[in-house]
XYZ file of C-alpha atoms in Angstrom:
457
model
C 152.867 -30.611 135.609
C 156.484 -30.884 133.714
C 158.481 -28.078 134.241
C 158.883 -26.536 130.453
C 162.851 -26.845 130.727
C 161.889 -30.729 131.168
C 159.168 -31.321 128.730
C 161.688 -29.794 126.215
C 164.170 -32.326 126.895
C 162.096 -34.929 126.999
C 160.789 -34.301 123.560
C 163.483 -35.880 121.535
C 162.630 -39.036 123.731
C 159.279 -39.210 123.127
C 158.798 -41.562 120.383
C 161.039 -43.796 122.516
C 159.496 -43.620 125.446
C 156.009 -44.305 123.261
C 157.928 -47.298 121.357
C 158.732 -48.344 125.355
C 155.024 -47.840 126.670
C 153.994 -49.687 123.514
C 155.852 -52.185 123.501
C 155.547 -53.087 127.416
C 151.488 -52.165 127.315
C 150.937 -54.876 124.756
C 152.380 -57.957 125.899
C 151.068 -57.323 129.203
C 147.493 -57.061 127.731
C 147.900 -60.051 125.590
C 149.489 -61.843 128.918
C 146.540 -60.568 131.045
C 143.726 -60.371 129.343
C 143.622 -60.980 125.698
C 145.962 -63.519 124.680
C 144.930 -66.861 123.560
C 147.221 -69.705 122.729
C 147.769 -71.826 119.324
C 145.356 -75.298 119.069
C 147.310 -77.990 120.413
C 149.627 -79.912 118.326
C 148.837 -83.450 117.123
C 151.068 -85.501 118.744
C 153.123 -88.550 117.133
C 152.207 -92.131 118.451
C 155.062 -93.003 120.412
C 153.279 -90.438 122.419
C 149.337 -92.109 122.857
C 148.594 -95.880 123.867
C 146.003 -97.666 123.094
C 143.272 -98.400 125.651
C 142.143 -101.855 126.219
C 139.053 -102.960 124.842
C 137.235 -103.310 128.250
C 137.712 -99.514 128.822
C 137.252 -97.891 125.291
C 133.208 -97.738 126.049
C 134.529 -95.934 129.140
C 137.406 -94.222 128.430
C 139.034 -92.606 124.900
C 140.280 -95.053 122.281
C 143.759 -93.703 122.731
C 145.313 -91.590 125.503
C 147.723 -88.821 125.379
C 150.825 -89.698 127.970
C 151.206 -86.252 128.155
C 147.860 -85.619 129.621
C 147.922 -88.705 131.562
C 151.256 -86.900 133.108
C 149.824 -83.824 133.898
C 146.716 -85.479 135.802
C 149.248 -87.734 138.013
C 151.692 -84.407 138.937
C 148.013 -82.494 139.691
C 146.909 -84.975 142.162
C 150.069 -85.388 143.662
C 150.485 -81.686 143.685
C 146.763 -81.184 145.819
C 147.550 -84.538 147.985
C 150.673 -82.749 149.191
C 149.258 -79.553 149.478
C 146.762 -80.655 151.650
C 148.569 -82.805 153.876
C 150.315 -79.769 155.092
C 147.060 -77.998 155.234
C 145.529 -80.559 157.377
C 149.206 -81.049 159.307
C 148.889 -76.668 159.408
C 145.621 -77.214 161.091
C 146.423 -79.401 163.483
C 149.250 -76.555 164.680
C 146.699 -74.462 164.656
C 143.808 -75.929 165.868
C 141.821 -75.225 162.807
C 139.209 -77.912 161.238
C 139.531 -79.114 157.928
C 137.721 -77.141 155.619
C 136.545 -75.580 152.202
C 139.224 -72.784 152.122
C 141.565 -75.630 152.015
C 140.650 -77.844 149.106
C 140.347 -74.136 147.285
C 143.995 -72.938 148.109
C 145.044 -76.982 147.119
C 142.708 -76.936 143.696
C 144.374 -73.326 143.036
C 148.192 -74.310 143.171
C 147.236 -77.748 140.853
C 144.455 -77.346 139.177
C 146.425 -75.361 136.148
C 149.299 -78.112 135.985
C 146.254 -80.139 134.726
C 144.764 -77.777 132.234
C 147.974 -76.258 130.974
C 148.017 -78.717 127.653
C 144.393 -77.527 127.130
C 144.383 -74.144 127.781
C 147.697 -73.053 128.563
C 147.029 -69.185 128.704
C 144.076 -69.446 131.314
C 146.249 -71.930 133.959
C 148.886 -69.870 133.638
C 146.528 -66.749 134.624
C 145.265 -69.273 137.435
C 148.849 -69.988 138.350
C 149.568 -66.336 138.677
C 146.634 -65.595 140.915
C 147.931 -68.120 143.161
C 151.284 -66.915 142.920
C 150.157 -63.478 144.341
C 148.203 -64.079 146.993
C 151.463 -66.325 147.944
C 151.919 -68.770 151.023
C 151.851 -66.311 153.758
C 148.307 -65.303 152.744
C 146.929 -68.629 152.618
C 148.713 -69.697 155.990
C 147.002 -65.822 157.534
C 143.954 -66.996 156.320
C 144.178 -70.593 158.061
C 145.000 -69.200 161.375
C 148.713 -69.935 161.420
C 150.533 -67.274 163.593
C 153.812 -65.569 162.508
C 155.088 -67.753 165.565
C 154.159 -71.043 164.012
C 155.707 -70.871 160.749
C 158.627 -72.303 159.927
C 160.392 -73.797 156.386
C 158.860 -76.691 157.126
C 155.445 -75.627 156.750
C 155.939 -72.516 154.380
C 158.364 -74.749 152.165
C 155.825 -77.346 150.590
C 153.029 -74.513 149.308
C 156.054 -72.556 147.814
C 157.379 -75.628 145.874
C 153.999 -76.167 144.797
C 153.231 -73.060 143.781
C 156.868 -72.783 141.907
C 156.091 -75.958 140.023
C 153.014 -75.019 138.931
C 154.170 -71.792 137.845
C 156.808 -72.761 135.482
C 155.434 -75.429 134.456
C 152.216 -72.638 133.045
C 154.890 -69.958 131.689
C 156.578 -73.254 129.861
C 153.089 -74.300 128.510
C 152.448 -70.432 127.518
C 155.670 -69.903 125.738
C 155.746 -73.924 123.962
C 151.861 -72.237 122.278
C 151.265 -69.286 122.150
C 152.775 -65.716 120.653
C 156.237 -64.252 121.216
C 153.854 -61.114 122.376
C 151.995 -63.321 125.008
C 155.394 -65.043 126.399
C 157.224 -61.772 126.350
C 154.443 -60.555 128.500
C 153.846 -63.590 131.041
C 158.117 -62.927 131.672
C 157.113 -59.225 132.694
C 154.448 -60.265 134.449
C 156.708 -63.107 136.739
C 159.525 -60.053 137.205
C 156.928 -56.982 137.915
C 155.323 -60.035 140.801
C 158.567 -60.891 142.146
C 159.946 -57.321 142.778
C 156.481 -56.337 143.979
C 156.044 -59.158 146.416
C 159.098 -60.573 147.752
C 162.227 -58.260 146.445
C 165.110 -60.297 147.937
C 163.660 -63.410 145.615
C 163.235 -61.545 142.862
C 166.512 -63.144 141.543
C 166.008 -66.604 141.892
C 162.373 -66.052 139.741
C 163.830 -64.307 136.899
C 166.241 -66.727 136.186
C 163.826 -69.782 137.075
C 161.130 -68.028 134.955
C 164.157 -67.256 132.232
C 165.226 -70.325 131.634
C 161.685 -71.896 131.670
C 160.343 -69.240 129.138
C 163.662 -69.837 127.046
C 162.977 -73.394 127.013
C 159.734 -73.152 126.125
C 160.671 -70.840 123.057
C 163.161 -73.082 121.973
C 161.092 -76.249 121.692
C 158.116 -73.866 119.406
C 160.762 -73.015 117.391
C 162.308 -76.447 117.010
C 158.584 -77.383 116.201
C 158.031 -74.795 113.781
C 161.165 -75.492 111.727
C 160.128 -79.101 111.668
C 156.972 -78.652 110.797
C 158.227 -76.155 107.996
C 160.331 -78.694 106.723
C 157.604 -81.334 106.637
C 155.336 -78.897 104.930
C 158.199 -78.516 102.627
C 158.591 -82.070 102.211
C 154.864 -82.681 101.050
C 155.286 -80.089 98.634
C 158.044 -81.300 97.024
C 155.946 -85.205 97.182
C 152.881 -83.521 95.493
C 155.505 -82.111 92.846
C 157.337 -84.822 92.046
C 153.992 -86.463 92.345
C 152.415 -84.008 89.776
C 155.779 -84.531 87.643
C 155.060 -88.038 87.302
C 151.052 -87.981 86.263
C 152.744 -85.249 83.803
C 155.197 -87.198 82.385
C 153.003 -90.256 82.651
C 150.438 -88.521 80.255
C 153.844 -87.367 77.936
C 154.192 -90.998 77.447
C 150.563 -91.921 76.929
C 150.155 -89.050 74.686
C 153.023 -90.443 72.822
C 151.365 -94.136 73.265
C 148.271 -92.369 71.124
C 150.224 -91.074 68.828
C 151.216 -94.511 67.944
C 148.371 -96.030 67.856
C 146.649 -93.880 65.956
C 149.142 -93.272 62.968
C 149.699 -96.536 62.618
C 146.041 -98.250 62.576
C 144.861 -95.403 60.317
C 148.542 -96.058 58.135
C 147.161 -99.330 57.932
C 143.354 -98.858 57.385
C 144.268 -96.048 54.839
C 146.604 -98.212 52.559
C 144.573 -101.232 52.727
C 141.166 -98.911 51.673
C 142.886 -97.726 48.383
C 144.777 -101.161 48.115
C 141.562 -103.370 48.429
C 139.871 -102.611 45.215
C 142.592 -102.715 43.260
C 144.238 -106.269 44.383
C 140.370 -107.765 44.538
C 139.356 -106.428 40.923
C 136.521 -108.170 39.930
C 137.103 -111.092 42.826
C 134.112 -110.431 45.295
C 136.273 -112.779 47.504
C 139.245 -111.231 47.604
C 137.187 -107.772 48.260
C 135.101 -109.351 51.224
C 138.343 -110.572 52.778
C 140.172 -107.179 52.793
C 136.735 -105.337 53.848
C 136.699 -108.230 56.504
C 140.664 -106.575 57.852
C 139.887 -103.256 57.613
C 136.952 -103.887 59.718
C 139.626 -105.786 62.260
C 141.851 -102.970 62.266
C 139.515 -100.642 62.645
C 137.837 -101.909 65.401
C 141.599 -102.999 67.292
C 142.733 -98.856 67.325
C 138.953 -98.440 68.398
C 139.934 -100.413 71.522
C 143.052 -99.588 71.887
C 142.333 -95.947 71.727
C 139.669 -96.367 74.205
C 142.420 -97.827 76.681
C 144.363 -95.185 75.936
C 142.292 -92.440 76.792
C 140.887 -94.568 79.528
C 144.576 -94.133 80.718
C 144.718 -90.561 80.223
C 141.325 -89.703 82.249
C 142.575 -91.901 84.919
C 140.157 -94.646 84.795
C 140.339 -98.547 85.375
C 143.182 -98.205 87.816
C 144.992 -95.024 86.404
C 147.609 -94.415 83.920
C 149.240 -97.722 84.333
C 146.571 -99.459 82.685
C 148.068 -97.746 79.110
C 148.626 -100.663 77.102
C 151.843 -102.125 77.043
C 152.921 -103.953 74.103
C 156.173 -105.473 73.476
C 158.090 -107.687 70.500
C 155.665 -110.620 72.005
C 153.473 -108.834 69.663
C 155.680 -109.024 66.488
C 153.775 -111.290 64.510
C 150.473 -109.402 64.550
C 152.314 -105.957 63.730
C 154.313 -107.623 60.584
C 150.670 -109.426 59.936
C 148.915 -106.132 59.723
C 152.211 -104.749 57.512
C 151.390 -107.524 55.159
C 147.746 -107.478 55.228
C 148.130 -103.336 53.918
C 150.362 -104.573 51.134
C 153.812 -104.822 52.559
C 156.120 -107.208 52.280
C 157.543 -107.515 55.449
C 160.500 -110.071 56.344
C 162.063 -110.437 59.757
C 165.532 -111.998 61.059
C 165.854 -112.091 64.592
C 169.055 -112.860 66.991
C 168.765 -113.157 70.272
C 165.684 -113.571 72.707
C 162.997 -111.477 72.727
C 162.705 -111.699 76.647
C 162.967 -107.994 77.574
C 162.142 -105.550 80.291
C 158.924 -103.820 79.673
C 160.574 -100.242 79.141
C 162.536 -101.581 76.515
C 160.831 -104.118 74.570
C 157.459 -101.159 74.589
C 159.666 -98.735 73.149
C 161.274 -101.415 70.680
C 157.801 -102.449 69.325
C 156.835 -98.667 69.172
C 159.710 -97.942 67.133
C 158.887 -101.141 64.464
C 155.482 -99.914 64.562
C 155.715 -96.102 63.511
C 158.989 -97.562 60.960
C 156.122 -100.029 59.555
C 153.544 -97.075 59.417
C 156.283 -94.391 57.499
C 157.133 -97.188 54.872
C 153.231 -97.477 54.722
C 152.427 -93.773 54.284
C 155.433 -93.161 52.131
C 155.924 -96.273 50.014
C 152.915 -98.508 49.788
C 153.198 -102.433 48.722
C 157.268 -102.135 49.257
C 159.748 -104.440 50.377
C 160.287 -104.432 53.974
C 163.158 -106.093 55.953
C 163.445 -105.983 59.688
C 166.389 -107.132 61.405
C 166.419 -107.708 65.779
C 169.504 -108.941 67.312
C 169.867 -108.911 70.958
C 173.091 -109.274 73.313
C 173.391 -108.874 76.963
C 174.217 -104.922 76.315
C 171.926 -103.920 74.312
C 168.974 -104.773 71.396
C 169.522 -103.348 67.607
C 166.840 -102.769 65.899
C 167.450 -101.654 61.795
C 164.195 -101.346 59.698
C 164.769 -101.027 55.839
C 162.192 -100.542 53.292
C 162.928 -99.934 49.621
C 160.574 -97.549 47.353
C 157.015 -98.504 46.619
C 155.619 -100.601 43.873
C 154.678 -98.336 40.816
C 151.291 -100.552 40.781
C 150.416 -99.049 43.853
C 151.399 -95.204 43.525
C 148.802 -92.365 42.822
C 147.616 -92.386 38.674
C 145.369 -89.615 38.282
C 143.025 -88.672 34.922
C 140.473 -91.327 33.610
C 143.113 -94.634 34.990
C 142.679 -96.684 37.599
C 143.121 -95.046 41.203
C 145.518 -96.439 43.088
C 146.601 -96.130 46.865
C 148.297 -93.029 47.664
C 150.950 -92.763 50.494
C 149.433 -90.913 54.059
C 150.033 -87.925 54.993
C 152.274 -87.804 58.123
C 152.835 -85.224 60.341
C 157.044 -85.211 60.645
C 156.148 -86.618 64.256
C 156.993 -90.108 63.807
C 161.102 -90.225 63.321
C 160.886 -87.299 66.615
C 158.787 -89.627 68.853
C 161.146 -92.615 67.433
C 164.208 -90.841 68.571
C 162.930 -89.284 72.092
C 161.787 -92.731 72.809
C 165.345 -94.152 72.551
C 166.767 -91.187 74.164
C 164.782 -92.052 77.321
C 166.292 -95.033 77.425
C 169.664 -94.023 76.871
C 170.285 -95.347 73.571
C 170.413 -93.768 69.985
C 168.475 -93.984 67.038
C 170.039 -92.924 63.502
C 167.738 -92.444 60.290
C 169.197 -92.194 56.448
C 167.648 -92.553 52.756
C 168.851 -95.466 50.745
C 170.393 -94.856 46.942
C 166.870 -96.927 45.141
C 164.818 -94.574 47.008
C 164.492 -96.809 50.277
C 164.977 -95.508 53.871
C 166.334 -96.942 57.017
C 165.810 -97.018 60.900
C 168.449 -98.167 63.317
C 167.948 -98.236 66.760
C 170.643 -99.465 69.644
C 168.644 -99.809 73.263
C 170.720 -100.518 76.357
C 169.421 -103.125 78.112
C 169.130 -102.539 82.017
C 167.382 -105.603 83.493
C 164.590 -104.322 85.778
C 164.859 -104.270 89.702
């Protein structure tokens, strides 16, 4: 029993000395009994060989180094050991026997399961550790007489390497709880079996515990980082399916305003430029079936694009000013007249000669929408800096503007959705360049673009 003058000035202490039982009670458990380390760590290949084809129906297809270590340091660990058991024996006139291959297996079997299970040889290791070298020599039938360093020496090396090599193993995978308690464990053994080397162990068992501890956190950090790292790929990797769909979404846009643009004026402008001419009205059915059936497709590769399919979104399509002649021929065919200049070659990088033709296109589609059957003049010079681009169209042909009441109908301009000039102007943003838009006195409007050229890598 406490005296009551002590228990009362003990009680301050108490939740210390609880936080000290605690925390001393529960790495030892972990270290003794309950602990279990982390799964082994995949290792890089500069680490594992390939075995040759002869072995592979024997063998693994690769081996660890590591492992193939481990077994080699085992082996030579039991053929020393008992050497000096048999050269022990022959001191002491004992026979070779099973005690000895068990005292040899228990100082190196755990160097070879360490990697594996690293808690369990280290439990191994400690069991060997306490029964110690004197025991093992008692139990052979060595005398106090006949020992010397030279036989006592080799089973304590032994049983040294295998022990830090374990605690190293322990603290490289498993919990700060379970390495904290494996160091108590090595200090509590020392002191309790062989005081006056109690010094040399804690720092041995220090500095391999330390080490250990070190390289998990070295491997946790770089692991972090490379967890990190694939983060930030699968980001940057979402960015670019996002902005990849931005730019087919804009590549829809497009091609939809402009094919209907075109299909719409050429509906209302059919029946009036083939009045009473079946021929005439057969030949613009005839294009409107063309166009229609061109967006059809290239809607389809569009959206093909956007789901992903036929390769992913690089199969978008990609036009460029190769295509010139069939955009001003489907200007024309909706009642435009449409004349071009160019300066320059036409040879571009796909970047900018896409966005050039998707700038002419959506120009040719607002002159379309808002003033049918006008005058169109499109002007393309190219230097080694840069490609202009101006589009001008002047105001639309009074034969072709909206007459309501009991008169003719006529074809009416499109709706658009104040998209176009936006889309226009982001595309040549992109790319560095400008793009500047302004009515004209007779009711005309203009486009001019300016595109740095960068020649691709």
């Amino acid at each position: 029993m406490i005296p009551r003058a002590w228990a009362g000035l003990l009680r301050p202490a108490r939740p210390l000395i609880a936080a000290v039982v605690t925390g001393t009670a529960r790495p030892l458990i972990a270290a003794v009994v309950t602990g279990t380390a982390y799964p082994p760590r995949p290792r890089s290949g500069v680490l594992r060989f390939r075995v040759p084809r002869v072995l592979r129906l024997l063998l693994f297809r690769t081996v660890d180094l590591v492992v193939v270590a481990d077994l080699l340091l085992a082996y030579i660990l039991f053929a020393t050991t008992m050497s000096f058991f048999i050269g022990v024996g022959v001191i002491s006139g004992m026979r070779e026997g099973p005690e000895m291959y068990l005292f040899a297996a228990a100082y190196s079997l755990p160097v070879a399961l360490r990697d594996r299970w690293p808690v369990a040889a280290w439990r191994v290791a400690a069991l060997s550790a306490a029964f110690g070298a004197g025991f093992n020599l008692r139990v052979l039938g060595v005398s106090m007489a006949e020992r010397s360093a030279g036989t006592v020496l080799p089973y304590v090396a032994a049983e040294a390497i295998t022990y830090l090599l374990c605690a190293y193993s322990v603290s490289v995978r498993s919990s700060r709880e379970i390495t904290i308690g494996v160091w108590i464990v090595s200090v509590l053994g020392a002191w309790i079996i062989n005081p006056n080397s109690m010094f040399v162990v804690v720092i041995l068992v220090t500095v391999a515990v330390l080490f250990g501890y070190n390289v998990q956190a070295r491997r946790r950090v770089t692991g972090r980082l490379a967890e990190e790292k694939r983060r930030a790929d699968e980001q940057r990797s979402a960015r670019a399916v996002l902005e990849e769909r931005a730019r087919i979404a804009r590549e829809l846009h497009d091609v939809v305003a402009h094919h209907m643009s075109v299909i719409a004026i050429q509906a209302e402008a059919t029946p009036i430029q083939a009045a009473g001419d079946r021929e005439k009205l057969e030949t613009g059915l005839a294009e409107i079936r063309v166009l229609s059936l061109t967006a059809l497709t290239e809607m389809r590769q569009v959206l093909g694009a956007l789901r992903g399919e036929d390769g992913g979104p690089g199969t978008a399509p990609q036009p460029g000013l190769g295509r010139l002649d069939d955009l001003t021929g489907n200007a024309r065919a909706a009642g435009l007249a449409v004349r071009v200049e160019v300066a320059g070659s036409l040879e571009l990088p796909t970047a900018i000669g896409l966005s050039a033709y998707r700038i002419l296109q959506e120009s040719l589609s607002n002159a379309m929408r808002h003033a049918p059957g006008s005058s169109v003049s499109i002007e393309i010079s190219r230097t080694a800096a840069e490609l202009r681009l101006r589009v001008a169209n002047g105001p639309g042909r009074p034969a072709l503007r909206p007459v309501t009441g009991g008169r003719r109908p006529g074809a009416r301009p499109s709706p658009g959705g104040g998209q176009g000039i936006i889309g226009m102007r982001e595309r040549a943003t992109l790319l560095g360049g400008t793009l500047d838009t302004a009515p004209i006195r007779d009711g005309g409007f203009t486009v001019t673009a300016t595109l740095p050229i960068l020649e691709e890598p």
